[in-house]
Amino acid sequence: MPAEQRSDPPPTTPTLPHQRVRGDARPVRARTGRRTAYWPRLVIALTLLACVTRIPSFRLKLWNPDEGYLAVQARMLADGGALYETVVDRKPPLLPWLYEAAFAAFGDDSLLPLKVLAVLAHLATALLLASLARRRWGDGAGRTAGVLYLFLSIGLNPEDTQAATFEVFMLPATAAAIWLADRRRWAWCGLAVATAFLAKQTGGAVLLPVLWMLWRSGARRADVLWLAAGAVLPVLAAAFATDPRGFLFWTVTGSGAYASFTGSELHVLSRALTNTALLAVACAGLIPAVLRVLRIARTGAADLWLWLGASAVAVCVGFHFFGHYYLQLVPALALLGTAALQSLPREWTSATLSTSALACALFLAWGLLAPRPDLAHAERLASAIGRATDPDDRVLVWGMHPETYWLADRTPATRYLTAGFLTNYSGGRNGPQVGEKYAVKGAWDVFRTEMAENLPDLIVDDSRGKPYTPDALPTLRALLAAGYERTAVVEGAIIYRRVG
């Protein structure tokens, strides 16, 4: 690393204009003992808070189908599967690799190690935000930013916030990118941007505020090259470590139909408004402070507003508006709230933190008490599959809950772990664009080849009246009619056994 990259220059964003001078609003220049005690105390406090806010995640085996999908992918990879060839998803490879590594180290029958890693990911994000805020506005701001982030991080439906999935592991990388850009360590900043992208494509949105910070710092050509190298080379390495064409198709070019919401406008709008309202409730403490400061002064935090804006665009990409997408907004919101509080009387900080703590308690109670009927159904269905098959049997679960494969400990008969890839029902689409002709390009050809080479021993129709029922799909309907007989029904899911 060049010498200029190892320096620790001033932050690229100025402190707040009109900032009220108070004891905890400036960088600490106190006695050595106080300075050395700051981080140990804050780390302990934030660790405890991170553990408390994530208690509900340990209550259930898994919280949403994404966790189940990753768990099944990890098992398939461990059994010799190839990512983007015989194991496919519309996501980059970092999380499947992480799940695979955790399963290799701790066994593949529990997500407990991933849940612990998720706690650590939230803690790392909180500490990075605390460091950013302390560097800009002082000790008190550092504590406020870290605490605010952890309060806000569970401010959505618990199945979106308590799951160990893509956004949770993307957030530390996005926070690290801003933290490193603030210190002008451009190569490492690029690596953080690449890591965010490899966790989830929309993590790359953090590049926009990073580029602004690069420009504000008076970027030299060497800085631009270091940032570009750090951002591009890891992505290229991941592409060549898998399958370059498959990587490009599954992460970028192959999701056109998935991103369309034609015919599902009201469904999508309802989800967007619901999740926006939930996050607004979680942010009830800091929204008044931000609005107050916007009325009376400039915030001097353009990079944070750019970060929030880029994250908002990332939430909207694909027009799905799932709750876990909104987690990408939380780090920037926590820092903007902290920035606003530096221009307001001290009482505002107390009121903001108290209100945020109350909202956090409500979402925490929701997580501790929320029923999970889909998980209960998947567990009962998995038990039925286990009783009806041997460990080496291959199973096709025709539905949107891939966790059934993991819970039953049975090998999927196809690389397409949900019906969405073959019908475009992915993302809860309930409009007319569901059917064979709306599938991922070439998916039915691959599926027919898989069925011709090795028929599943059991087919489970878990559509339960959804638009992707086998009766509406000629290929699947013909497959069932040619060699399967109905043997059981489990809560609306129909089990078919191969004849002979």
XYZ file of C-alpha atoms in Angstrom:
500
model
C 0.000 0.000 0.000
C 1.512 3.437 -0.943
C 2.559 5.694 1.879
C -0.119 8.266 1.093
C -2.792 5.577 1.586
C -1.586 4.859 5.107
C -1.979 8.431 6.313
C -4.973 9.463 8.398
C -6.077 12.870 7.031
C -9.008 14.943 8.247
C -12.510 13.839 7.287
C -13.724 14.790 3.827
C -17.016 16.192 5.151
C -17.040 19.331 7.317
C -18.632 19.432 10.746
C -22.052 20.948 11.039
C -22.354 24.678 10.497
C -24.134 26.430 13.368
C -23.190 23.493 15.591
C -23.834 24.283 19.215
C -20.677 23.999 21.310
C -21.075 21.541 24.135
C -18.914 19.217 26.090
C -19.493 16.119 24.002
C -19.748 17.769 20.559
C -16.040 18.117 19.799
C -13.253 15.586 19.290
C -12.005 14.525 22.687
C -8.795 16.088 23.909
C -9.102 14.736 27.415
C -6.740 12.872 29.690
C -5.252 9.621 28.443
C -7.245 7.494 30.855
C -10.550 8.824 29.575
C -9.535 8.367 25.938
C -8.422 4.787 26.423
C -11.614 3.950 28.341
C -13.947 5.247 25.629
C -13.769 2.340 23.186
C -13.745 -0.554 25.685
C -16.834 0.852 27.363
C -18.601 1.549 24.094
C -17.752 -1.871 22.653
C -19.166 -3.589 25.736
C -22.324 -1.462 25.689
C -22.969 -1.942 21.977
C -22.233 -5.671 22.209
C -24.854 -6.070 24.925
C -27.364 -4.008 22.955
C -26.671 -5.977 19.753
C -27.280 -9.235 21.618
C -30.517 -7.974 23.170
C -31.957 -6.695 19.898
C -31.144 -10.008 18.186
C -32.640 -12.292 20.850
C -35.662 -13.146 18.634
C -33.380 -14.457 15.883
C -32.446 -17.400 18.148
C -36.071 -18.217 18.877
C -36.752 -20.064 15.610
C -34.782 -22.388 13.351
C -35.088 -19.816 10.578
C -37.060 -16.664 9.948
C -37.654 -16.492 6.209
C -37.220 -18.482 2.978
C -33.970 -16.686 2.120
C -32.267 -18.407 5.050
C -33.680 -21.721 3.868
C -32.532 -21.071 0.315
C -28.994 -20.293 1.464
C -28.932 -23.374 3.674
C -29.965 -25.626 0.781
C -27.442 -23.956 -1.531
C -24.679 -24.533 1.013
C -25.490 -28.240 1.232
C -25.553 -28.554 -2.557
C -22.184 -26.798 -2.825
C -20.727 -29.056 -0.151
C -21.945 -32.074 -2.165
C -20.034 -30.915 -5.229
C -22.476 -28.450 -6.782
C -21.218 -25.567 -8.917
C -22.496 -22.064 -8.290
C -24.416 -20.564 -11.247
C -24.404 -23.976 -12.940
C -25.993 -26.689 -10.790
C -26.693 -24.279 -7.885
C -28.386 -21.058 -8.961
C -29.813 -17.873 -7.490
C -30.109 -14.223 -8.470
C -27.517 -13.209 -5.904
C -23.714 -12.849 -5.779
C -21.703 -15.674 -4.206
C -20.554 -14.250 -0.872
C -23.463 -15.455 1.278
C -23.654 -18.991 -0.208
C -19.920 -19.304 0.440
C -20.330 -18.001 3.985
C -23.104 -20.504 4.712
C -21.052 -23.292 3.167
C -18.035 -22.400 5.335
C -20.154 -22.227 8.494
C -21.725 -25.607 7.725
C -18.290 -27.116 7.101
C -17.043 -25.840 10.451
C -20.110 -26.423 12.645
C -22.403 -28.870 10.829
C -25.292 -28.236 8.465
C -28.280 -28.986 10.682
C -28.439 -25.616 12.473
C -28.248 -21.942 11.542
C -27.007 -20.983 15.011
C -23.472 -20.091 13.800
C -24.972 -17.843 11.102
C -27.189 -16.153 13.670
C -24.116 -15.412 15.806
C -22.332 -14.027 12.751
C -25.359 -11.815 12.081
C -25.065 -10.347 15.592
C -21.391 -9.651 14.910
C -22.273 -8.042 11.558
C -24.676 -5.642 13.262
C -22.127 -4.921 15.975
C -19.429 -4.188 13.387
C -21.780 -1.798 11.570
C -22.644 -0.003 14.801
C -18.966 0.394 15.747
C -18.030 1.746 12.318
C -20.845 4.288 12.494
C -19.811 5.224 16.021
C -16.247 5.776 14.833
C -17.423 7.951 11.939
C -19.646 10.060 14.176
C -16.997 10.442 16.879
C -14.393 11.542 14.328
C -16.733 14.232 13.019
C -18.662 15.401 16.058
C -17.122 14.004 19.230
C -17.524 11.301 21.868
C -21.213 11.795 22.538
C -22.057 11.615 18.859
C -20.167 8.337 18.570
C -22.228 6.767 21.315
C -25.456 8.144 19.845
C -24.767 6.830 16.337
C -23.948 3.309 17.502
C -26.983 3.075 19.763
C -29.342 4.607 17.197
C -28.248 2.134 14.547
C -28.935 -0.882 16.768
C -32.317 0.521 17.802
C -33.313 1.077 14.177
C -31.906 -2.221 12.893
C -34.940 -4.207 14.102
C -37.509 -1.603 13.060
C -39.361 -3.760 10.526
C -41.196 -7.074 10.420
C -39.060 -9.528 12.444
C -38.907 -11.973 9.533
C -37.010 -9.225 7.692
C -34.732 -8.020 10.501
C -34.000 -11.180 12.485
C -32.948 -13.380 9.563
C -29.249 -13.967 8.801
C -29.496 -12.976 5.169
C -28.030 -10.758 2.489
C -28.633 -7.236 3.793
C -27.358 -8.019 7.290
C -23.948 -9.034 5.945
C -23.933 -6.262 3.350
C -24.275 -3.440 5.902
C -20.830 -3.732 7.572
C -19.209 -3.475 4.146
C -21.205 -0.365 3.200
C -20.358 1.282 6.522
C -16.707 0.303 6.093
C -16.672 1.891 2.620
C -17.774 5.253 4.045
C -15.424 4.888 7.026
C -12.452 4.240 4.741
C -13.411 6.988 2.288
C -13.555 9.393 5.240
C -9.897 8.504 5.869
C -8.981 8.526 2.151
C -7.854 4.918 2.128
C -9.089 4.377 -1.373
C -7.868 0.873 -2.192
C -9.399 -0.548 0.966
C -12.508 1.543 0.336
C -12.853 -0.079 -3.093
C -12.502 -3.503 -1.500
C -15.333 -2.639 0.919
C -17.537 -1.546 -2.005
C -16.787 -4.836 -3.784
C -17.602 -6.816 -0.638
C -20.937 -5.011 -0.323
C -21.736 -5.809 -3.965
C -20.735 -9.456 -3.544
C -23.073 -9.748 -0.563
C -25.938 -8.242 -2.582
C -25.855 -6.327 -5.847
C -27.537 -3.237 -4.395
C -24.695 -2.909 -1.902
C -22.756 -1.351 -4.750
C -24.937 1.773 -4.353
C -22.507 2.959 -1.672
C -20.117 3.760 -4.519
C -22.041 7.001 -5.200
C -21.248 8.722 -1.867
C -17.738 7.259 -2.022
C -17.151 8.908 -5.411
C -18.448 12.187 -4.057
C -16.061 11.955 -1.102
C -13.235 11.113 -3.501
C -13.994 14.227 -5.557
C -14.284 16.422 -2.429
C -10.900 15.226 -1.236
C -9.227 16.596 -4.372
C -8.737 13.206 -5.937
C -5.514 12.425 -7.723
C -5.283 9.923 -10.543
C -3.587 7.434 -8.237
C -6.510 7.641 -5.784
C -9.010 6.920 -8.573
C -6.956 3.960 -9.772
C -6.643 2.521 -6.261
C -10.407 2.836 -5.701
C -11.199 1.267 -9.079
C -8.769 -1.606 -8.527
C -10.154 -2.319 -5.069
C -13.746 -2.316 -6.356
C -13.309 -4.220 -9.618
C -10.686 -6.893 -8.996
C -12.554 -8.787 -6.218
C -15.704 -8.901 -8.354
C -13.743 -10.258 -11.312
C -12.090 -12.808 -9.029
C -15.502 -13.976 -7.791
C -16.770 -14.254 -11.363
C -13.838 -16.408 -12.445
C -14.015 -18.473 -9.248
C -17.535 -19.503 -10.282
C -18.593 -19.280 -13.933
C -18.121 -15.849 -15.583
C -21.076 -16.169 -17.955
C -23.285 -17.628 -15.259
C -22.174 -14.972 -12.769
C -23.082 -12.191 -15.212
C -26.417 -13.787 -16.118
C -27.627 -14.592 -12.611
C -26.446 -11.399 -10.905
C -27.074 -8.797 -13.636
C -28.653 -9.648 -16.973
C -31.050 -12.506 -16.226
C -33.562 -10.749 -13.980
C -35.561 -8.613 -16.399
C -38.914 -10.288 -15.779
C -38.195 -10.445 -12.042
C -37.822 -6.650 -11.967
C -41.167 -6.008 -13.664
C -44.278 -5.377 -11.586
C -46.789 -5.299 -14.437
C -50.102 -6.635 -13.201
C -49.057 -6.478 -9.538
C -49.094 -2.727 -9.053
C -51.463 -2.613 -6.067
C -49.794 -5.602 -4.430
C -46.363 -3.985 -4.723
C -47.597 -0.544 -3.657
C -49.237 -2.014 -0.555
C -46.002 -3.737 0.458
C -43.970 -0.565 -0.154
C -46.290 1.588 1.947
C -46.454 -0.971 4.753
C -42.690 -1.321 5.099
C -42.149 2.432 4.769
C -44.639 2.977 7.588
C -42.915 0.386 9.779
C -39.504 2.001 9.304
C -41.049 5.431 9.981
C -42.309 4.129 13.326
C -38.797 2.887 14.148
C -37.405 6.313 13.175
C -40.019 8.265 15.126
C -37.347 9.494 17.518
C -34.928 10.930 14.979
C -37.262 12.209 12.235
C -38.278 15.352 14.216
C -34.624 16.198 14.859
C -33.670 15.873 11.193
C -36.650 17.939 10.036
C -35.918 20.592 12.660
C -32.331 20.984 11.530
C -33.340 21.090 7.857
C -35.590 24.039 8.668
C -32.989 26.065 10.572
C -29.593 25.167 9.083
C -27.660 23.292 6.472
C -26.441 19.996 7.829
C -23.024 19.951 6.159
C -23.455 16.209 5.568
C -23.854 15.909 1.815
C -22.124 12.529 1.737
C -24.672 11.142 4.199
C -27.591 12.456 2.165
C -26.065 10.943 -0.961
C -25.658 7.667 0.922
C -29.300 7.745 1.972
C -30.453 8.676 -1.535
C -28.399 5.952 -3.201
C -29.710 3.435 -0.673
C -33.291 4.540 -1.351
C -32.774 3.942 -5.067
C -31.358 0.502 -4.228
C -34.480 -0.289 -2.195
C -36.640 0.555 -5.211
C -34.638 -1.460 -7.744
C -36.709 -4.419 -8.893
C -39.963 -2.959 -7.492
C -40.325 -5.601 -4.785
C -40.022 -3.474 -1.627
C -39.485 -6.367 0.768
C -38.889 -5.248 4.334
C -35.328 -6.521 4.457
C -34.480 -4.245 1.500
C -35.140 -1.269 3.796
C -32.297 -2.293 6.109
C -29.945 -0.650 3.612
C -31.339 2.741 4.681
C -30.601 2.296 8.375
C -26.860 3.218 8.625
C -27.309 6.507 6.765
C -30.442 7.309 8.780
C -28.606 6.702 12.050
C -25.760 9.026 11.048
C -28.096 11.737 9.738
C -30.053 11.635 12.975
C -26.813 11.900 14.940
C -25.664 14.820 12.772
C -28.924 16.684 13.322
C -28.731 16.278 17.095
C -25.392 18.103 17.188
C -27.154 21.365 16.273
C -29.934 20.994 18.826
C -30.140 21.346 22.604
C -29.042 18.390 24.678
C -32.625 17.512 25.573
C -33.238 16.523 21.960
C -30.659 13.746 22.216
C -32.305 12.325 25.324
C -35.753 12.511 23.753
C -34.566 10.941 20.495
C -32.839 8.039 22.214
C -35.777 7.471 24.572
C -38.306 7.429 21.744
C -36.086 5.163 19.647
C -35.647 2.806 22.600
C -39.418 2.603 23.046
C -39.939 1.831 19.360
C -37.159 -0.764 19.534
C -38.880 -2.411 22.521
C -42.105 -2.686 20.517
C -40.347 -4.359 17.579
C -38.414 -6.594 19.978
C -41.671 -7.746 21.579
C -43.070 -8.402 18.104
C -40.073 -10.580 17.332
C -40.456 -12.521 20.564
C -44.180 -13.121 20.111
C -44.750 -13.245 16.339
C -46.147 -16.567 15.052
C -44.515 -18.186 12.002
C -47.219 -20.300 10.365
C -45.164 -20.773 7.184
C -42.338 -22.310 9.203
C -44.740 -24.589 11.066
C -46.187 -25.729 7.734
C -42.719 -26.334 6.260
C -41.716 -28.377 9.327
C -44.799 -30.593 9.123
C -44.364 -31.023 5.382
C -40.677 -31.853 5.846
C -41.589 -34.515 8.418
C -44.004 -36.080 5.939
C -41.347 -36.051 3.217
C -38.853 -37.660 5.578
C -41.263 -40.474 6.386
C -42.092 -41.055 2.722
C -38.517 -41.170 1.391
C -35.088 -42.606 2.050
C -32.077 -40.317 2.666
C -30.756 -40.818 -0.884
C -34.089 -40.075 -2.589
C -34.430 -36.951 -4.687
C -37.378 -34.658 -4.067
C -39.054 -31.853 -6.008
C -40.887 -29.360 -3.788
C -43.012 -27.220 -6.076
C -43.485 -24.067 -4.019
C -41.820 -20.961 -2.633
C -40.368 -22.406 0.572
C -36.972 -23.976 -0.145
C -36.388 -24.447 3.569
C -38.520 -27.598 3.216
C -35.572 -29.334 1.525
C -33.234 -28.345 4.376
C -35.678 -29.330 7.116
C -36.369 -32.700 5.441
C -32.641 -33.268 4.738
C -33.401 -34.380 1.195
C -31.606 -33.601 -2.069
C -33.460 -31.265 -4.490
C -34.240 -32.862 -7.848
C -33.546 -29.567 -9.659
C -31.259 -26.547 -9.420
C -34.383 -24.338 -9.266
C -35.213 -24.382 -5.572
C -38.429 -22.397 -5.914
C -41.204 -22.320 -8.490
C -40.417 -18.650 -9.083
C -37.584 -19.305 -11.512
C -39.907 -21.350 -13.730
C -43.031 -19.188 -13.462
C -41.938 -15.624 -12.524
C -43.951 -15.851 -9.318
C -40.776 -14.768 -7.512
C -41.239 -11.863 -5.188
C -44.869 -12.597 -4.530
C -46.096 -11.504 -7.945
C -49.835 -12.094 -8.053
C -50.604 -10.613 -11.455
C -51.100 -12.139 -14.890
C -47.390 -12.514 -15.741
C -47.050 -15.920 -14.082
C -46.556 -19.062 -16.164
C -44.111 -21.059 -18.234
C -43.525 -18.321 -20.799
C -42.437 -15.890 -18.070
C -39.726 -18.174 -16.667
C -36.029 -17.369 -16.529
C -34.698 -17.708 -20.069
C -33.867 -21.354 -20.839
C -35.009 -22.591 -17.431
C -37.652 -25.014 -18.694
C -35.209 -26.607 -21.136
C -32.789 -27.217 -18.271
C -35.609 -28.479 -16.046
C -36.804 -30.971 -18.669
C -33.251 -32.246 -19.070
C -32.927 -32.711 -15.319
C -36.200 -34.636 -15.176
C -35.230 -36.821 -18.159
C -31.880 -37.727 -16.596
C -33.124 -38.461 -13.096
C -36.781 -38.339 -12.149
C -37.537 -37.276 -8.561
C -38.755 -40.030 -6.261
C -41.273 -37.633 -4.730
C -42.982 -34.507 -6.027
C -44.652 -32.192 -3.537
C -47.148 -29.678 -4.892
C -47.002 -26.925 -2.289
C -48.651 -24.284 -4.491
C -51.846 -24.356 -2.403
C -53.974 -22.424 -4.862
C -51.343 -19.937 -5.987
C -51.100 -18.941 -9.684
C -48.193 -21.354 -10.256
C -50.234 -24.499 -9.578
C -49.187 -27.505 -11.744
C -52.612 -27.517 -13.408
C -51.632 -24.226 -15.104
C -48.224 -25.524 -16.291
C -48.296 -28.026 -19.176
C -44.814 -29.444 -18.567
C -45.326 -30.158 -14.877
C -48.870 -31.381 -15.417
C -47.628 -33.880 -18.011
C -44.802 -35.004 -15.733
C -47.219 -35.803 -12.904
C -49.681 -37.547 -15.209
C -47.038 -39.767 -16.790
C -45.496 -41.391 -13.746
C -46.804 -40.266 -10.359
C -49.676 -41.079 -8.070
C -51.133 -38.987 -5.294
C -50.393 -40.494 -1.896
C -51.006 -37.866 0.774
C -52.082 -34.309 1.553
C -50.416 -32.194 4.257
C -52.221 -28.936 5.020
C -53.089 -28.412 1.374
C -49.744 -29.618 -0.012
C -50.181 -32.678 -2.229
C -47.543 -35.421 -2.181
C -47.016 -37.542 -5.309
C -44.961 -40.747 -5.327
C -43.270 -42.065 -8.468
C -44.998 -45.193 -9.761
C -42.687 -48.195 -9.972
